[in-house]
Tab-separated table of C-alpha atoms in Angstrom:
chain	number	residue	atom	x	y	z
A	1	MET	CA	200.105	37.675	153.772
A	2	LEU	CA	197.533	36.353	151.343
A	3	ARG	CA	195.307	33.462	152.238
A	4	PRO	CA	196.774	30.019	151.414
A	5	GLY	CA	196.645	29.284	147.723
A	6	LEU	CA	195.573	32.806	146.826
A	7	THR	CA	199.084	33.865	145.840
A	8	VAL	CA	199.040	31.383	142.980
A	9	LEU	CA	195.667	32.632	141.830
A	10	VAL	CA	196.761	36.247	141.940
A	11	ARG	CA	199.854	35.517	139.906
A	12	MET	CA	197.945	33.380	137.436
A	13	GLY	CA	195.158	35.964	137.266
A	14	ARG	CA	197.534	38.786	136.503
A	15	GLU	CA	199.291	36.746	133.856
A	16	SER	CA	196.068	35.588	132.247
A	17	GLY	CA	194.042	38.785	132.661
A	18	GLU	CA	195.168	40.542	129.508
A	19	THR	CA	195.392	37.370	127.445
A	20	ALA	CA	191.904	36.379	128.574
A	21	SER	CA	190.484	39.744	127.580
A	22	GLU	CA	192.251	39.564	124.233
A	23	ALA	CA	190.968	36.035	123.688
A	24	ALA	CA	187.434	37.127	124.576
A	25	MET	CA	187.587	39.993	122.109
A	26	GLU	CA	188.893	37.630	119.417
A	27	GLN	CA	185.991	35.300	120.133
A	28	CYS	CA	183.550	38.194	119.781
A	29	ALA	CA	185.271	39.223	116.537
A	30	SER	CA	184.958	35.667	115.221
A	31	VAL	CA	181.217	35.673	115.830
A	32	GLU	CA	180.973	39.157	114.382
A	33	ARG	CA	182.595	37.990	111.154
A	34	GLU	CA	179.964	35.272	110.792
A	35	VAL	CA	177.221	37.823	111.468
A	36	ASP	CA	178.706	40.131	108.818
A	37	LYS	CA	178.621	37.283	106.293
A	38	VAL	CA	174.945	36.659	107.025
A	39	LEU	CA	174.102	40.342	106.758
A	40	GLN	CA	175.937	40.578	103.444
A	41	LYS	CA	174.038	37.548	102.126
A	42	PHE	CA	170.739	39.067	103.246
A	43	LEU	CA	171.628	42.287	101.440
A	44	THR	CA	172.654	40.494	98.255
A	45	TYR	CA	169.590	38.254	98.371
A	46	GLY	CA	167.289	41.220	98.882
A	47	GLN	CA	168.745	43.089	95.926
A	48	HIS	CA	168.614	40.011	93.679
A	49	CYS	CA	165.051	39.219	94.768
A	50	GLU	CA	163.879	42.752	94.080
A	51	GLN	CA	165.530	42.825	90.660
A	52	SER	CA	164.104	39.411	89.653
A	53	LEU	CA	160.583	40.334	90.716
A	54	GLU	CA	160.749	43.644	88.874
A	55	GLU	CA	161.785	41.827	85.680
A	56	LEU	CA	158.935	39.367	86.089
A	57	LEU	CA	156.411	42.123	86.686
A	58	HIS	CA	157.619	43.959	83.592
A	59	HIS	CA	157.403	40.782	81.466
A	60	VAL	CA	153.933	39.894	82.788
A	61	GLY	CA	152.785	43.462	82.205
A	62	GLN	CA	153.830	43.317	78.552
A	63	LEU	CA	152.094	39.943	78.092
A	64	ARG	CA	148.933	41.284	79.697
A	65	ALA	CA	148.926	44.243	77.339
A	66	GLU	CA	149.247	41.945	74.335
A	67	LEU	CA	146.404	39.730	75.576
A	68	ALA	CA	144.200	42.761	76.165
A	69	SER	CA	144.924	44.021	72.649
A	70	ALA	CA	144.055	40.648	71.129
A	71	ALA	CA	140.809	40.521	73.098
A	72	LEU	CA	139.766	43.963	71.882
A	73	GLN	CA	140.364	43.005	68.281
A	74	GLY	CA	138.332	39.844	68.765
A	75	THR	CA	141.023	37.665	67.181
A	76	PRO	CA	141.664	34.141	68.483
A	77	LEU	CA	144.782	33.420	70.572
A	78	SER	CA	147.681	32.951	68.190
A	79	ALA	CA	150.219	30.137	68.492
A	80	THR	CA	152.962	32.699	69.092
A	81	LEU	CA	151.080	34.300	71.976
A	82	SER	CA	150.344	30.882	73.471
A	83	LEU	CA	154.045	30.068	73.335
A	84	VAL	CA	154.901	33.377	74.990
A	85	MET	CA	152.404	32.639	77.788
A	86	SER	CA	153.879	29.194	78.309
A	87	GLN	CA	157.403	30.630	78.466
A	88	CYS	CA	156.250	33.310	80.931
A	89	CYS	CA	154.740	30.721	83.277
A	90	ARG	CA	157.915	28.642	83.086
A	91	LYS	CA	160.033	31.716	83.843
A	92	ILE	CA	157.908	32.594	86.881
A	93	LYS	CA	158.214	29.037	88.205
A	94	ASP	CA	162.005	28.960	87.675
A	95	THR	CA	162.462	32.350	89.348
A	96	VAL	CA	160.437	31.351	92.403
A	97	GLN	CA	162.393	28.110	92.726
A	98	LYS	CA	165.696	29.970	92.437
A	99	LEU	CA	164.704	32.501	95.121
A	100	ALA	CA	163.562	29.692	97.434
A	101	SER	CA	166.870	27.858	96.918
A	102	ASP	CA	168.862	31.012	97.678
A	103	HIS	CA	166.764	31.541	100.798
A	104	LYS	CA	167.665	28.034	102.027
A	105	ASP	CA	171.354	28.912	101.630
A	106	ILE	CA	170.819	31.849	103.960
A	107	HIS	CA	169.381	29.478	106.574
A	108	SER	CA	172.646	27.535	106.567
A	109	SER	CA	174.612	30.781	107.065
A	110	VAL	CA	172.403	31.724	110.011
A	111	SER	CA	172.980	28.317	111.588
A	112	ARG	CA	176.730	28.857	111.259
A	113	VAL	CA	176.385	31.939	113.473
A	114	GLY	CA	174.863	29.780	116.212
A	115	LYS	CA	177.651	27.248	115.801
A	116	ALA	CA	180.247	30.021	116.021
A	117	ILE	CA	178.674	31.220	119.270
A	118	ASP	CA	178.686	27.696	120.702
A	119	ARG	CA	182.265	27.191	119.574
A	120	ASN	CA	183.647	30.455	120.983
A	121	PHE	CA	181.658	30.870	124.189
A	122	ASP	CA	180.943	28.705	127.157
A	123	SER	CA	177.205	28.119	127.187
A	124	GLU	CA	177.217	27.498	130.947
A	125	ILE	CA	178.946	30.224	132.943
A	126	CYS	CA	177.018	29.840	136.193
A	127	GLY	CA	179.702	27.476	137.454
A	128	VAL	CA	182.393	30.159	137.334
A	129	VAL	CA	181.800	30.819	141.017
A	130	SER	CA	180.473	28.713	143.841
A	131	ASP	CA	176.842	29.092	144.872
A	132	ALA	CA	178.021	29.728	148.406
A	133	VAL	CA	179.475	33.082	147.313
A	134	TRP	CA	176.055	34.516	146.493
A	135	ASP	CA	172.903	35.189	148.454
A	136	SER	CA	169.803	33.093	147.975
A	137	ARG	CA	168.227	32.772	144.542
A	138	GLU	CA	165.163	34.663	145.773
A	139	LYS	CA	167.339	37.581	146.830
A	140	GLN	CA	169.127	37.632	143.473
A	141	GLN	CA	165.793	37.618	141.648
A	142	GLN	CA	164.482	40.467	143.772
A	143	ILE	CA	167.580	42.597	143.101
A	144	LEU	CA	167.240	41.975	139.368
A	145	GLN	CA	163.561	42.909	139.412
A	146	MET	CA	164.295	46.081	141.361
A	147	ALA	CA	166.960	47.080	138.810
A	148	ILE	CA	164.520	46.530	135.941
A	149	VAL	CA	161.873	48.613	137.717
A	150	GLU	CA	164.340	51.466	138.202
A	151	HIS	CA	165.257	51.240	134.521
A	152	LEU	CA	161.597	51.520	133.553
A	153	TYR	CA	161.151	54.534	135.820
A	154	GLN	CA	164.190	56.159	134.263
A	155	GLN	CA	162.694	55.497	130.845
A	156	GLY	CA	159.546	57.295	131.946
A	157	MET	CA	157.547	54.047	131.570
A	158	LEU	CA	155.900	54.426	134.962
A	159	SER	CA	152.805	52.358	134.245
A	160	VAL	CA	154.916	49.445	133.006
A	161	ALA	CA	157.069	49.640	136.151
A	162	GLU	CA	153.997	49.565	138.376
A	163	GLU	CA	152.612	46.594	136.460
A	164	LEU	CA	155.890	44.743	136.991
A	165	CYS	CA	155.780	45.557	140.706
A	166	GLN	CA	152.313	44.064	140.946
A	167	ASP	CA	153.261	40.933	139.019
A	168	CYS	CA	156.448	40.376	141.018
A	169	SER	CA	155.044	41.507	144.406
A	170	LEU	CA	158.014	43.783	144.942
A	171	PRO	CA	158.345	45.551	148.309
A	172	LEU	CA	158.104	48.936	146.568
A	173	GLN	CA	154.364	48.806	146.898
A	174	GLU	CA	152.185	50.339	149.575
A	175	SER	CA	149.422	48.074	148.253
A	176	THR	CA	148.823	45.924	145.240
A	177	LEU	CA	148.066	48.983	143.131
A	178	ASN	CA	150.393	51.780	144.269
A	179	VAL	CA	154.158	52.077	144.036
A	180	ASP	CA	155.951	53.827	146.894
A	181	LEU	CA	155.824	57.544	146.102
A	182	ASP	CA	159.146	58.193	147.862
A	183	PHE	CA	160.808	55.936	145.307
A	184	LYS	CA	158.851	57.228	142.341
A	185	GLN	CA	158.686	60.974	143.070
A	186	PRO	CA	162.178	61.973	141.842
A	187	PHE	CA	161.548	60.166	138.559
A	188	LEU	CA	158.186	61.868	138.108
A	189	GLU	CA	159.528	65.347	138.787
A	190	LEU	CA	162.653	65.102	136.694
A	191	ASN	CA	160.866	63.431	133.795
A	192	ARG	CA	158.481	66.363	133.824
A	193	ILE	CA	161.360	68.859	133.778
A	194	LEU	CA	163.180	67.115	130.946
A	195	GLU	CA	160.021	66.872	128.889
A	196	ALA	CA	159.568	70.618	129.349
A	197	LEU	CA	163.175	71.255	128.250
A	198	HIS	CA	162.610	69.158	125.137
A	199	GLU	CA	159.656	71.452	124.411
A	200	GLN	CA	162.001	74.438	125.009
A	201	ASP	CA	160.112	75.410	128.147
A	202	LEU	CA	162.625	76.650	130.737
A	203	GLY	CA	160.105	77.415	133.472
A	204	PRO	CA	160.120	74.096	135.397
A	205	ALA	CA	163.904	73.771	135.179
A	206	LEU	CA	164.458	77.329	136.425
A	207	GLU	CA	162.037	76.779	139.285
A	208	TRP	CA	163.864	73.566	140.240
A	209	ALA	CA	167.309	75.208	140.001
A	210	VAL	CA	166.266	78.181	142.155
A	211	SER	CA	164.791	75.907	144.820
A	212	HIS	CA	168.047	73.891	144.929
A	213	ARG	CA	170.374	76.880	144.494
A	214	GLN	CA	172.433	76.397	147.639
A	215	ARG	CA	173.101	72.718	147.036
A	216	LEU	CA	173.950	73.382	143.388
A	217	LEU	CA	176.457	76.035	144.471
A	218	GLU	CA	178.080	73.506	146.776
A	219	LEU	CA	178.586	71.307	143.712
A	220	ASN	CA	180.084	74.253	141.761
A	221	SER	CA	177.219	73.851	139.318
A	222	SER	CA	176.551	76.447	136.610
A	223	LEU	CA	173.091	75.068	135.830
A	224	GLU	CA	171.079	78.069	137.033
A	225	PHE	CA	173.283	80.512	135.111
A	226	LYS	CA	172.998	78.473	131.923
A	227	LEU	CA	169.226	78.379	132.253
A	228	HIS	CA	169.074	82.168	132.683
A	229	ARG	CA	171.481	82.589	129.766
A	230	LEU	CA	169.310	80.431	127.526
A	231	HIS	CA	166.195	82.394	128.493
A	232	PHE	CA	168.052	85.634	127.713
A	233	ILE	CA	169.060	84.222	124.313
A	234	ARG	CA	165.424	83.357	123.593
A	235	LEU	CA	164.522	86.964	124.271
A	236	LEU	CA	167.293	88.109	121.912
A	237	ALA	CA	165.892	85.827	119.214
A	238	GLY	CA	162.626	87.791	119.491
A	239	GLY	CA	164.265	90.783	117.810
A	240	PRO	CA	164.179	94.494	118.724
A	241	GLU	CA	160.694	94.143	120.205
A	242	LYS	CA	162.182	92.090	123.049
A	243	GLN	CA	165.169	94.364	123.720
A	244	LEU	CA	163.736	96.117	126.788
A	245	GLU	CA	162.555	92.801	128.233
A	246	ALA	CA	166.024	91.316	127.635
A	247	LEU	CA	167.713	94.258	129.384
A	248	SER	CA	165.358	93.881	132.311
A	249	TYR	CA	165.993	90.138	132.512
A	250	ALA	CA	169.763	90.704	132.502
A	251	ARG	CA	169.481	91.567	136.207
A	252	HIS	CA	169.326	87.822	136.861
A	253	PHE	CA	173.008	87.633	135.877
A	254	GLN	CA	174.168	89.719	138.827
A	255	PRO	CA	174.805	86.793	141.235
A	256	PHE	CA	176.908	85.086	138.550
A	257	ALA	CA	178.983	88.094	137.448
A	258	ARG	CA	182.162	86.990	139.228
A	259	LEU	CA	182.287	83.470	137.773
A	260	HIS	CA	180.771	84.108	134.348
A	261	GLN	CA	181.904	87.642	133.540
A	262	ARG	CA	183.129	86.852	130.037
A	263	GLU	CA	179.931	85.085	128.994
A	264	ILE	CA	177.788	87.896	130.351
A	265	GLN	CA	179.857	90.440	128.417
A	266	VAL	CA	179.304	88.483	125.210
A	267	MET	CA	175.544	88.405	125.723
A	268	MET	CA	175.354	92.117	126.517
A	269	GLY	CA	177.517	92.923	123.497
A	270	SER	CA	175.065	91.104	121.251
A	271	LEU	CA	172.444	93.771	122.006
A	272	VAL	CA	174.303	96.131	119.664
A	273	TYR	CA	173.411	93.937	116.678
A	274	LEU	CA	169.835	93.263	117.740
A	275	ARG	CA	168.248	95.688	115.251
A	276	LEU	CA	170.405	94.393	112.384
A	277	GLY	CA	169.684	90.762	113.230
A	278	LEU	CA	171.844	88.396	115.291
A	279	GLU	CA	171.758	85.788	112.522
A	280	LYS	CA	174.250	87.815	110.451
A	281	SER	CA	176.276	89.184	113.351
A	282	PRO	CA	179.440	87.936	115.108
A	283	TYR	CA	177.078	86.672	117.826
A	284	CYS	CA	175.129	84.280	115.598
A	285	HIS	CA	176.520	81.335	117.613
A	286	LEU	CA	174.194	82.358	120.455
A	287	LEU	CA	171.234	81.160	118.391
A	288	ASP	CA	172.661	77.679	117.854
A	289	ASN	CA	170.150	74.943	118.748
A	290	SER	CA	172.939	72.939	120.366
A	291	HIS	CA	172.416	75.060	123.490
A	292	TRP	CA	169.219	73.106	124.179
A	293	ALA	CA	170.989	69.768	124.025
A	294	GLU	CA	173.701	71.181	126.269
A	295	ILE	CA	171.227	72.403	128.887
A	296	CYS	CA	169.549	68.973	128.984
A	297	GLU	CA	172.917	67.343	129.556
A	298	THR	CA	173.918	69.882	132.210
A	299	PHE	CA	170.605	69.518	134.030
A	300	THR	CA	170.932	65.740	133.901
A	301	ARG	CA	174.464	65.672	135.252
A	302	ASP	CA	173.867	68.166	138.045
A	303	ALA	CA	170.546	66.642	139.075
A	304	CYS	CA	172.351	63.316	139.192
A	305	SER	CA	174.947	64.600	141.610
A	306	LEU	CA	172.318	66.343	143.683
A	307	LEU	CA	169.820	63.508	144.065
A	308	GLY	CA	172.189	60.555	144.371
A	309	LEU	CA	170.808	58.573	141.459
A	310	SER	CA	172.662	57.178	138.469
A	311	VAL	CA	173.245	59.002	135.197
A	312	GLU	CA	173.310	55.545	133.625
A	313	SER	CA	170.171	53.489	133.322
A	314	PRO	CA	170.434	50.181	135.188
A	315	LEU	CA	170.148	48.396	131.843
A	316	SER	CA	172.444	50.732	129.972
A	317	VAL	CA	175.897	49.549	128.955
A	318	ARG	CA	176.991	52.389	126.729
A	319	THR	CA	180.116	52.970	128.845
A	320	LEU	CA	181.129	49.324	128.780
A	321	PRO	CA	184.953	49.290	128.785
A	322	ARG	CA	186.779	47.958	125.760
A	323	VAL	CA	183.658	46.691	123.996
A	324	PRO	CA	183.007	47.952	120.425
A	325	ASP	CA	180.101	50.338	119.955
A	326	ARG	CA	178.091	47.890	117.875
A	327	TRP	CA	177.913	45.525	120.859
A	328	GLN	CA	176.708	48.218	123.240
A	329	CYS	CA	173.154	49.187	124.107
A	330	ALA	CA	172.249	52.854	123.830
A	331	GLY	CA	171.356	54.121	127.257
A	332	LEU	CA	170.519	57.729	126.541
A	333	LEU	CA	167.203	57.712	128.334
A	334	SER	CA	165.430	60.878	129.295
A	335	ALA	CA	164.653	60.154	132.923
A	336	CYS	CA	167.908	58.393	133.641
A	337	TRP	CA	169.727	61.458	132.451
A	338	ALA	CA	167.597	63.586	134.678
A	339	LEU	CA	168.398	61.469	137.707
A	340	GLY	CA	171.738	59.903	138.363
A	341	LEU	CA	174.567	60.461	140.676
A	342	ALA	CA	178.138	61.411	140.881
A	343	ALA	CA	178.565	58.292	142.992
A	344	PRO	CA	177.641	54.654	142.236
A	345	ALA	CA	175.693	53.431	139.251
A	346	PRO	CA	172.834	50.979	139.795
A	347	ALA	CA	173.480	47.329	140.484
A	348	LEU	CA	172.552	45.857	137.140
A	349	PHE	CA	174.616	48.308	135.121
A	350	CYS	CA	177.660	47.781	137.318
A	351	SER	CA	177.224	44.033	137.268
A	352	PHE	CA	176.745	43.823	133.523
A	353	ALA	CA	179.563	46.203	132.565
A	354	SER	CA	182.001	44.785	135.077
A	355	GLY	CA	181.008	41.202	134.363
A	356	CYS	CA	181.754	41.530	130.651
A	357	VAL	CA	185.305	42.553	131.560
A	358	ALA	CA	185.806	40.195	134.488
A	359	LEU	CA	184.175	37.027	133.181
A	360	PRO	CA	187.017	35.882	130.865
A	361	VAL	CA	189.540	36.282	133.702
A	362	LEU	CA	187.313	34.505	136.215
A	363	MET	CA	186.802	31.608	133.810
A	364	ASN	CA	190.581	31.239	133.534
A	365	ILE	CA	190.894	31.367	137.314
A	366	LYS	CA	188.228	28.681	137.600
A	367	ALA	CA	190.309	26.445	135.339
A	368	VAL	CA	193.402	27.096	137.484
A	369	ILE	CA	191.473	26.321	140.684
A	370	GLU	CA	190.234	23.026	139.274
A	371	GLN	CA	193.641	22.117	137.896
A	372	ARG	CA	195.447	22.765	141.183
A	373	GLN	CA	192.599	21.332	143.275
A	374	CYS	CA	192.300	24.348	145.579
A	375	THR	CA	188.546	24.819	145.404
A	376	GLY	CA	188.320	26.303	148.914
A	377	VAL	CA	190.402	29.371	148.056
A	378	TRP	CA	187.502	31.600	147.026
A	379	SER	CA	184.901	31.557	149.778
A	380	HIS	CA	184.571	35.242	150.698
A	381	LYS	CA	181.437	37.040	149.522
A	382	ASP	CA	182.852	40.548	149.624
A	383	GLU	CA	185.847	40.174	147.292
A	384	LEU	CA	187.116	38.455	144.180
A	385	PRO	CA	190.079	36.091	144.332
A	386	ILE	CA	192.118	38.431	142.112
A	387	GLU	CA	192.181	42.103	141.228
A	388	ILE	CA	190.488	42.948	137.925
A	389	GLU	CA	191.033	46.312	136.244
A	390	LEU	CA	187.671	47.673	135.096
A	391	GLY	CA	188.828	51.090	133.899
A	392	MET	CA	188.046	54.604	135.060
A	393	LYS	CA	184.416	54.371	133.894
A	394	CYS	CA	183.715	51.907	136.676
A	395	TRP	CA	185.400	53.888	139.465
A	396	TYR	CA	182.819	55.315	141.838
A	397	HIS	CA	184.610	55.644	145.173
A	398	SER	CA	188.076	55.464	146.688
A	399	VAL	CA	189.434	52.044	147.544
A	400	PHE	CA	192.378	51.282	149.817
A	401	ALA	CA	194.124	47.923	149.847
A	402	CYS	CA	196.386	47.171	152.770
A	403	PRO	CA	200.000	46.909	151.504
A	404	ILE	CA	200.794	44.379	154.246
A	405	LEU	CA	197.890	41.925	154.046
A	406	ARG	CA	197.067	42.687	150.420
A	407	GLN	CA	193.389	42.928	151.284
A	408	GLN	CA	190.868	45.664	150.628
A	409	THR	CA	189.899	47.539	153.768
A	410	SER	CA	186.308	47.592	155.008
A	411	ASP	CA	184.206	49.040	157.824
A	412	SER	CA	185.285	46.228	160.104
A	413	ASN	CA	188.912	46.531	158.976
A	414	PRO	CA	189.453	50.248	158.199
A	415	PRO	CA	192.699	51.930	157.070
A	416	ILE	CA	194.805	53.320	159.925
A	417	LYS	CA	197.313	56.175	159.548
A	418	LEU	CA	200.439	55.756	161.675
A	419	ILE	CA	202.338	58.637	163.242
A	420	CYS	CA	205.024	58.334	160.570
A	421	GLY	CA	202.422	58.861	157.835
A	422	HIS	CA	202.252	55.322	156.494
A	423	VAL	CA	198.827	53.713	156.181
A	424	ILE	CA	197.969	50.072	156.863
A	425	SER	CA	194.807	48.178	157.766
A	426	ARG	CA	193.676	47.649	161.357
A	427	ASP	CA	194.162	43.887	161.051
A	428	ALA	CA	197.761	44.439	159.919
A	429	LEU	CA	198.328	46.858	162.809
A	430	ASN	CA	197.099	44.287	165.328
A	431	LYS	CA	199.373	41.611	163.872
A	432	LEU	CA	202.417	43.896	164.020
A	433	ILE	CA	202.031	44.782	167.713
A	434	ASN	CA	204.863	43.330	169.748
A	435	GLY	CA	205.094	43.928	173.477
A	436	GLY	CA	202.605	46.752	173.380
A	437	LYS	CA	204.662	48.620	170.758
A	438	LEU	CA	204.305	48.923	167.028
A	439	LYS	CA	207.194	49.222	164.616
A	440	CYS	CA	206.231	50.626	161.215
A	441	PRO	CA	206.899	48.016	158.518
A	442	TYR	CA	208.184	50.725	156.170
A	443	CYS	CA	210.347	52.840	158.450
A	444	PRO	CA	212.136	52.195	161.789
A	445	MET	CA	209.826	54.423	163.825
A	446	GLU	CA	208.380	52.789	166.936
A	447	GLN	CA	205.077	54.098	168.212
A	448	ASN	CA	202.103	53.431	170.404
A	449	PRO	CA	199.422	51.495	168.474
A	450	ALA	CA	196.744	53.653	170.098
A	451	ASP	CA	198.166	56.723	168.308
A	452	GLY	CA	197.017	55.400	164.940
A	453	LYS	CA	194.164	57.365	163.377
A	454	ARG	CA	191.427	55.886	161.286
A	455	ILE	CA	191.193	57.305	157.763
A	456	ILE	CA	187.862	57.771	155.997
A	457	PHE	CA	188.073	58.230	152.245
């Protein structure tokens, strides 16, 4: 059974989840429309300003030429020319005043954007959850600083990260000047490899792949083969002079013949057209520059899985679910691609991406809690009061929720497999024991509770 009062929240949360998300997106769209209006006004104003100034410059240029001509002839300033000068000055003054007035109108449009934000979004969201749910403020600040430091390392901005560590006195430091090399070393190495790949230097990447061959094979990675293939293609691009060297290098394909037979056949077949030029042959696709982008991506992904670091930068939100691209930050950072993991993303990325999806629902739940005066319902630090669907992009590990207690299992309350095959949590098993026997809640089989086996996902 759910904790008292939680059933209402779950029901209300499920009912309001989709509507809350839709309302949040409508609020974002409302602000976006105001922003679009401002941008359009800026564009129109810029074009009008440029056109007006060009006309003024042309008019002043003509007047200057006439004045210069009169000066050369030594004739006094005519009444007509004086009138033209007076009209020119008046036109300049009127144009400047008109541009200034139009600029003030833009200020009012910009202020409307701020009003739209205030109208559509709650300026104070810290009260969505109780302070008791979180750790101390110092701990929160330290976690945030650590996430920013990792982001800077993944960007390759190592000196900036070290400076931040010194300013914040983070525990990454061995002293006030040095960042822990164990933390920094993977970033240094993989930044170096990616930089070499961007320069089309395969040496460091090949050396890294060979040294990690066994672990890459366990991941079913094709990184080493793709690196050898790209080196072979570079030799082919050298023309007939590199043919013997290419044939000799082809011996590196032998360990990969079983899994990549077709690709190897294609590369060997291209040798027939080497003297005629691969550019005009059926194998011209081998020379496509996209292979370099592909090898960077493959190296990034496989190094991620191997080293247990995140493909996503801690500050990247490019995979934010259901948020339009224009509201996302680009997170395609060289080092973060070179690091990364097949498992969890860093704390700040997860928090930011998940929070953007969960916040509208939690705000609705807060309103329900206050309305029904059940403020003590949400007091557990390790779970939310309702289930929130974040999408596949935010799935990093298996999760099992007990079908009896409706609670997510944990190390202290693991999932237990009964003899009949049904799975429940240990807490549910203990509650169902009657007279030393356990009757499965889903089938009539009676069994010894000690026969249950813990399941590890």
